[in-house]
Tab-separated table of C-alpha atoms in Angstrom:
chain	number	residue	atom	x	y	z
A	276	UNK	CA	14.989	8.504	0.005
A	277	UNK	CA	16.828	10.901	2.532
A	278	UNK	CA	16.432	9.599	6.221
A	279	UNK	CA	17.536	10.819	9.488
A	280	UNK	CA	20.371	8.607	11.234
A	281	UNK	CA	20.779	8.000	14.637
A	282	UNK	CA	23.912	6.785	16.612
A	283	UNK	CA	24.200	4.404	18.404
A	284	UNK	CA	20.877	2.186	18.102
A	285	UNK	CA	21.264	1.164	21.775
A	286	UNK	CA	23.202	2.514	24.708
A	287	UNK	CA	23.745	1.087	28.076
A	288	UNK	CA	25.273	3.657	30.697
A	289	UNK	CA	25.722	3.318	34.804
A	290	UNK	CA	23.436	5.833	37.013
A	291	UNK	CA	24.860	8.963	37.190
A	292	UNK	CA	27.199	9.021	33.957
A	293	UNK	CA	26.902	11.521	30.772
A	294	UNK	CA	25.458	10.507	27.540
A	295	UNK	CA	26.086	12.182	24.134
A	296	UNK	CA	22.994	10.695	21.649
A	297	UNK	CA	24.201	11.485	18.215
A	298	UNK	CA	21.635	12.347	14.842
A	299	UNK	CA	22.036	13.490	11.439
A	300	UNK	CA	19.180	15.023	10.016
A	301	UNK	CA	18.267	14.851	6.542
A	302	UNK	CA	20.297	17.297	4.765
A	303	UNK	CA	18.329	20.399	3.393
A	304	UNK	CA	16.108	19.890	6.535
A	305	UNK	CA	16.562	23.597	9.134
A	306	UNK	CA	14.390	22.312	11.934
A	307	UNK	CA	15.699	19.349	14.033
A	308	UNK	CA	13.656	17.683	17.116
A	309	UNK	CA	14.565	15.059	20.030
A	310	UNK	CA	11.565	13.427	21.356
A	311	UNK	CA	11.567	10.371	23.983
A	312	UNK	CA	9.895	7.503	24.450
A	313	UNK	CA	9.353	5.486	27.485
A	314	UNK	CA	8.535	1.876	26.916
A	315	UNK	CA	4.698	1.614	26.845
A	316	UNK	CA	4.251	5.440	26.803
A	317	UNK	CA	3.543	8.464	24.457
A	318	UNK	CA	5.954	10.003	22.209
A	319	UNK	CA	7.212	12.869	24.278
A	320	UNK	CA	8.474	16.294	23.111
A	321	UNK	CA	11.709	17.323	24.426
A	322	UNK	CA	12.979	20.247	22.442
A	323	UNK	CA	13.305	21.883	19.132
A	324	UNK	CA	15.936	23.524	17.768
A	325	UNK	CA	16.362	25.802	14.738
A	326	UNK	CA	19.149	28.367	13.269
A	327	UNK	CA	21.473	26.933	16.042
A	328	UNK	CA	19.311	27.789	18.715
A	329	UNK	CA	16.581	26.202	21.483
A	330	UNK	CA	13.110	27.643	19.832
A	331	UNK	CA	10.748	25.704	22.240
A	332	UNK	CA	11.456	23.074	25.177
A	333	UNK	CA	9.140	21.096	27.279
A	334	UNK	CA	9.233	20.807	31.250
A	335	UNK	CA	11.075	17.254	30.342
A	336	UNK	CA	14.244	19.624	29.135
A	337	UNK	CA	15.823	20.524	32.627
A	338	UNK	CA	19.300	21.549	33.381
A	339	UNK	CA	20.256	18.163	32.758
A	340	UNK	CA	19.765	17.870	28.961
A	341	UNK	CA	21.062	20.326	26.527
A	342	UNK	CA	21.636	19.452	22.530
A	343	UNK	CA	24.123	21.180	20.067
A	344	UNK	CA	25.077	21.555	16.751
A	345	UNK	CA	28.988	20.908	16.096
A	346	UNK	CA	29.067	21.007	12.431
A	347	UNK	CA	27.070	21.231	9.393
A	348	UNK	CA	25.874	17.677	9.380
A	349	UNK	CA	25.916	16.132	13.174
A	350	UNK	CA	22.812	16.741	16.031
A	351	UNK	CA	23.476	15.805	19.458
A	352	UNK	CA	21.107	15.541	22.660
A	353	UNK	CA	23.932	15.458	25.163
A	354	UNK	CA	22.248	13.899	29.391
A	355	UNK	CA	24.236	14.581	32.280
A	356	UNK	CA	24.153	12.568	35.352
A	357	UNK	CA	21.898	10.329	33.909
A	358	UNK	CA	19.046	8.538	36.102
A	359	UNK	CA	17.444	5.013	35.547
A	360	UNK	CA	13.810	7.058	34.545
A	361	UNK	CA	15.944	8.313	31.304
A	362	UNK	CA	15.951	4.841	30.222
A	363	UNK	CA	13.765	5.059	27.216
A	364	UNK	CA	14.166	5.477	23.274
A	365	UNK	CA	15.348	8.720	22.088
A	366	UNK	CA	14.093	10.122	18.490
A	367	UNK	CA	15.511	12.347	16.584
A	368	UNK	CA	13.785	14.283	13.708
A	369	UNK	CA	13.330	16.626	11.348
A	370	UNK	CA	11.648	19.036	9.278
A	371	UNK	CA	11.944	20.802	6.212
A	372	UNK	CA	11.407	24.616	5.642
A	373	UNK	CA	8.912	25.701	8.624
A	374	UNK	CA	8.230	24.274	11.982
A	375	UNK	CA	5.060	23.114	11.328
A	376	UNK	CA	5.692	20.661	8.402
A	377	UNK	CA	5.882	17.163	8.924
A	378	UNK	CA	8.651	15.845	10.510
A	379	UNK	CA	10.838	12.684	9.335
A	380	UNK	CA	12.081	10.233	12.626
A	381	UNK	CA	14.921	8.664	12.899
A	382	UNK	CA	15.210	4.811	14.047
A	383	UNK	CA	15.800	6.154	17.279
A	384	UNK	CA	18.598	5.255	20.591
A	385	UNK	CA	17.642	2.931	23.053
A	386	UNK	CA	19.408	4.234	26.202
A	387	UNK	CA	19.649	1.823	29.181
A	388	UNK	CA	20.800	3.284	32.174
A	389	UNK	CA	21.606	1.182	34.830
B	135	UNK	CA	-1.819	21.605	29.283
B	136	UNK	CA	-2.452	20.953	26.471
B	137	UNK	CA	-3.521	17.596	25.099
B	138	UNK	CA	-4.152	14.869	22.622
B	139	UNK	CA	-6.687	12.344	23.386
B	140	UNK	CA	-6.777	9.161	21.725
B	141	UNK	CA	-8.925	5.791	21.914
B	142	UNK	CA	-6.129	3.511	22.845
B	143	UNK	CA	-8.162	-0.036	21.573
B	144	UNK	CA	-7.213	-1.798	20.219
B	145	UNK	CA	-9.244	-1.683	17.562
B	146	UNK	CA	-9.684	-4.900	15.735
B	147	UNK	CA	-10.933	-4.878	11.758
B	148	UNK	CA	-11.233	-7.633	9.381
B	149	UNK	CA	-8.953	-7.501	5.908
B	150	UNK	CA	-10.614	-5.635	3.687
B	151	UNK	CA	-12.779	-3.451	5.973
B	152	UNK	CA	-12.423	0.475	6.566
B	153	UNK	CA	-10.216	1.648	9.793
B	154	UNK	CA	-11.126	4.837	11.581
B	155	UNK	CA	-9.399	5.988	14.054
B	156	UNK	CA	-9.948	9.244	15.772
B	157	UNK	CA	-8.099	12.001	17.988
B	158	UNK	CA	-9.173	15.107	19.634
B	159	UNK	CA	-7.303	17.783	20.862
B	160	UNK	CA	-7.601	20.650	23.421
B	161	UNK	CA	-5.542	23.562	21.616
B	162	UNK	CA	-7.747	25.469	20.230
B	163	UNK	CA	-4.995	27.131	18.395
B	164	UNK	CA	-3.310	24.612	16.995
B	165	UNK	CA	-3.024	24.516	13.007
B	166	UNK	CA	-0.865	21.217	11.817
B	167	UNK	CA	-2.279	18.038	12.333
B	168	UNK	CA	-0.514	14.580	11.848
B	169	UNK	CA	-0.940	10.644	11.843
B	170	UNK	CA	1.616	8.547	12.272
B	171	UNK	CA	2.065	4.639	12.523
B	172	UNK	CA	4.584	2.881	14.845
B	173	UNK	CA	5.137	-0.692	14.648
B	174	UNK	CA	6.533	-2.192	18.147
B	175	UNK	CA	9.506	-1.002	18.637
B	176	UNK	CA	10.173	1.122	15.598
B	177	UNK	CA	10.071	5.022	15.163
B	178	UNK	CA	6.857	6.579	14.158
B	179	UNK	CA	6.036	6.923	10.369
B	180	UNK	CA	4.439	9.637	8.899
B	181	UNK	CA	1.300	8.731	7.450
B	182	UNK	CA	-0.260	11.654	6.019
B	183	UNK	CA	-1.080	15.548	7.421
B	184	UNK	CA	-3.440	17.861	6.801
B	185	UNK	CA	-3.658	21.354	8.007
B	186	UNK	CA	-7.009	23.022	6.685
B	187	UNK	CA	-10.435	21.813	7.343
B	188	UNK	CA	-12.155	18.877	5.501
B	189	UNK	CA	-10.901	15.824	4.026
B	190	UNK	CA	-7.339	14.642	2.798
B	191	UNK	CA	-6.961	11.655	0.306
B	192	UNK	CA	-3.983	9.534	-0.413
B	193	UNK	CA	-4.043	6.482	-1.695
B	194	UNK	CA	-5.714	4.212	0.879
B	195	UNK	CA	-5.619	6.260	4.037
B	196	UNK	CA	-8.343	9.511	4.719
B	197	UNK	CA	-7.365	12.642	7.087
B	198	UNK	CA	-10.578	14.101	8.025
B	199	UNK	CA	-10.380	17.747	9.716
B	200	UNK	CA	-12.857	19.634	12.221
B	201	UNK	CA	-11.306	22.398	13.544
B	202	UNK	CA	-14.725	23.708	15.108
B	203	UNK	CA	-15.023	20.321	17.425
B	204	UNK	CA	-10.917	19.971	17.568
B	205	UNK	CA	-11.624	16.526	15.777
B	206	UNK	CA	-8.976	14.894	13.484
B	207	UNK	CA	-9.527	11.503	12.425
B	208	UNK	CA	-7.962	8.831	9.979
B	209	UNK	CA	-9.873	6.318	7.821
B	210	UNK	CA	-8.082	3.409	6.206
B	211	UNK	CA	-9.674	1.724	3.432
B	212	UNK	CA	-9.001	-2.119	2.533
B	213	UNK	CA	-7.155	-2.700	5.456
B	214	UNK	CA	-4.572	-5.049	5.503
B	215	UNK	CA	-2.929	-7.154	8.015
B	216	UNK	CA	0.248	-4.779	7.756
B	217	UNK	CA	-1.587	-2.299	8.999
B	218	UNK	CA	-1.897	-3.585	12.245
B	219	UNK	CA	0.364	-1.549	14.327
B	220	UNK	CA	-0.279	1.832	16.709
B	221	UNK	CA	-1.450	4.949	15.064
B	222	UNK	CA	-0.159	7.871	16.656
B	223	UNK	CA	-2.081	11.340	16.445
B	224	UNK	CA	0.138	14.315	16.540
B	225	UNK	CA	-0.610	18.014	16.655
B	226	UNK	CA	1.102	21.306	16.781
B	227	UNK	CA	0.040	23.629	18.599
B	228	UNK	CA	-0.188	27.652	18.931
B	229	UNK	CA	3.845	28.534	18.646
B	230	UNK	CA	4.422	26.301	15.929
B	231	UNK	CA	7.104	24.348	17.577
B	232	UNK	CA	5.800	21.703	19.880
B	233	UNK	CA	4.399	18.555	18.597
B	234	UNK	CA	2.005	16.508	21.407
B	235	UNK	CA	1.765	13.248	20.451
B	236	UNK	CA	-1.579	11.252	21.513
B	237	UNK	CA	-0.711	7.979	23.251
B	238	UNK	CA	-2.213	5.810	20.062
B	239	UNK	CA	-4.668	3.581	19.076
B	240	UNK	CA	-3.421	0.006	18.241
B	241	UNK	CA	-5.258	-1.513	15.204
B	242	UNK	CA	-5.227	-5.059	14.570
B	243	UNK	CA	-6.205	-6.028	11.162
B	244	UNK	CA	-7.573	-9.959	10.757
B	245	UNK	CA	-6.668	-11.477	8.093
């Protein structure tokens, strides 16, 4: 069955350093999410992103976070100056045809900022 | 803001027994409803969706729908101990982009 792969499974970064969090969605799949995770906490929205643009954002998606598309295959969630509250797990995911089908996680980045 | 609300337990059934597990939600809007399952320290799992109003069978596990009372809920049948983990309720809301994500409800499952 097609999954969504994430690179690297952890990542452990000083304060203040940039972080590129790699994914490659499934492969006929058009819609492609990040979502965090702090330890403990809810799964949080971060941004969607469909025909290689931003369609919806949360408040969590400042200046310092922006995500791309390089090529056909690769997604990236790319955090500048990174701060020890980013320390969580990162998902990646996506969906099929239309935004509001289900959408397929990846195993997800630990990043460790310290 | 909009929300998810879920009973975080946990919520502890015996094998065989019937799980449910229920979320509400305060977008009124909203028209795509999910369940997911998330063992500790693993990515969430799509259980099953539903998007209409009523029930949704497969296999073991139950979506029920109430769009009126912005009530989703999920019923496991003959639970088993490897269903203990957190069950996640996830909805998205008017837009069509945004999935909220409850904080779960951890079922334990005695065997």
């Amino acid at each position: 069955e097609p999954e969504v792969t994430q690179t690297p499974s952890h990542q452990v970064t000083q304060m203040g350093q940039e972080v590129i969090l790699r994914c490659v969605p499934i492969s006929n799949h058009l819609y492609f999410y990040w979502y965090r995770q702090i330890l403990g906490q809810k799964v949080e929205f971060l941004v969607s992103f469909y025909n290689n643009e931003i369609s919806e954002k949360s408040e969590i998606f400042d200046d310092q976070f922006s995500v791309e598309r390089p090529d056909g295959s690769n997604f990236t969630l790319k955090i500048r100056s990174t701060k020890l509250e980013d320390s969580a797990m990162y998902f990646c995911a996506s969906s099929e045809r239309e935004s509001n089908q289900p959408q397929h996680f990846g195993d997800g980045t630990r990043l460790s900022i310290l | 803001q909009k929300e998810v609300e879920q009973n975080s337990g946990p919520l502890s059934v015996p094998e065989g027994a019937i799980a449910s597990l229920n979320c509400t939600y305060s977008d009124r809007g909203s028209q795509s409803f999910f369940w997911y399952r998330q063992y500790s320290g693993k990515s969430p799992e799509l259980i099953m969706f539903i998007y209409s109003n009523g029930d949704k069978e497969d296999g073991r596990f139950t979506a029920q729908l109430n769009k009126a009372s912005q009530y989703v809920s999920l019923l496991i049948r003959d639970s088993q101990p490897s269903d203990s983990a957190t069950y996640l309720c996830a909805v998205i809301g008017t837009g069509g982009f945004k999935t909220i994500f409850g904080a779960g409800t951890r079922l334990f499952v005695k065997a």
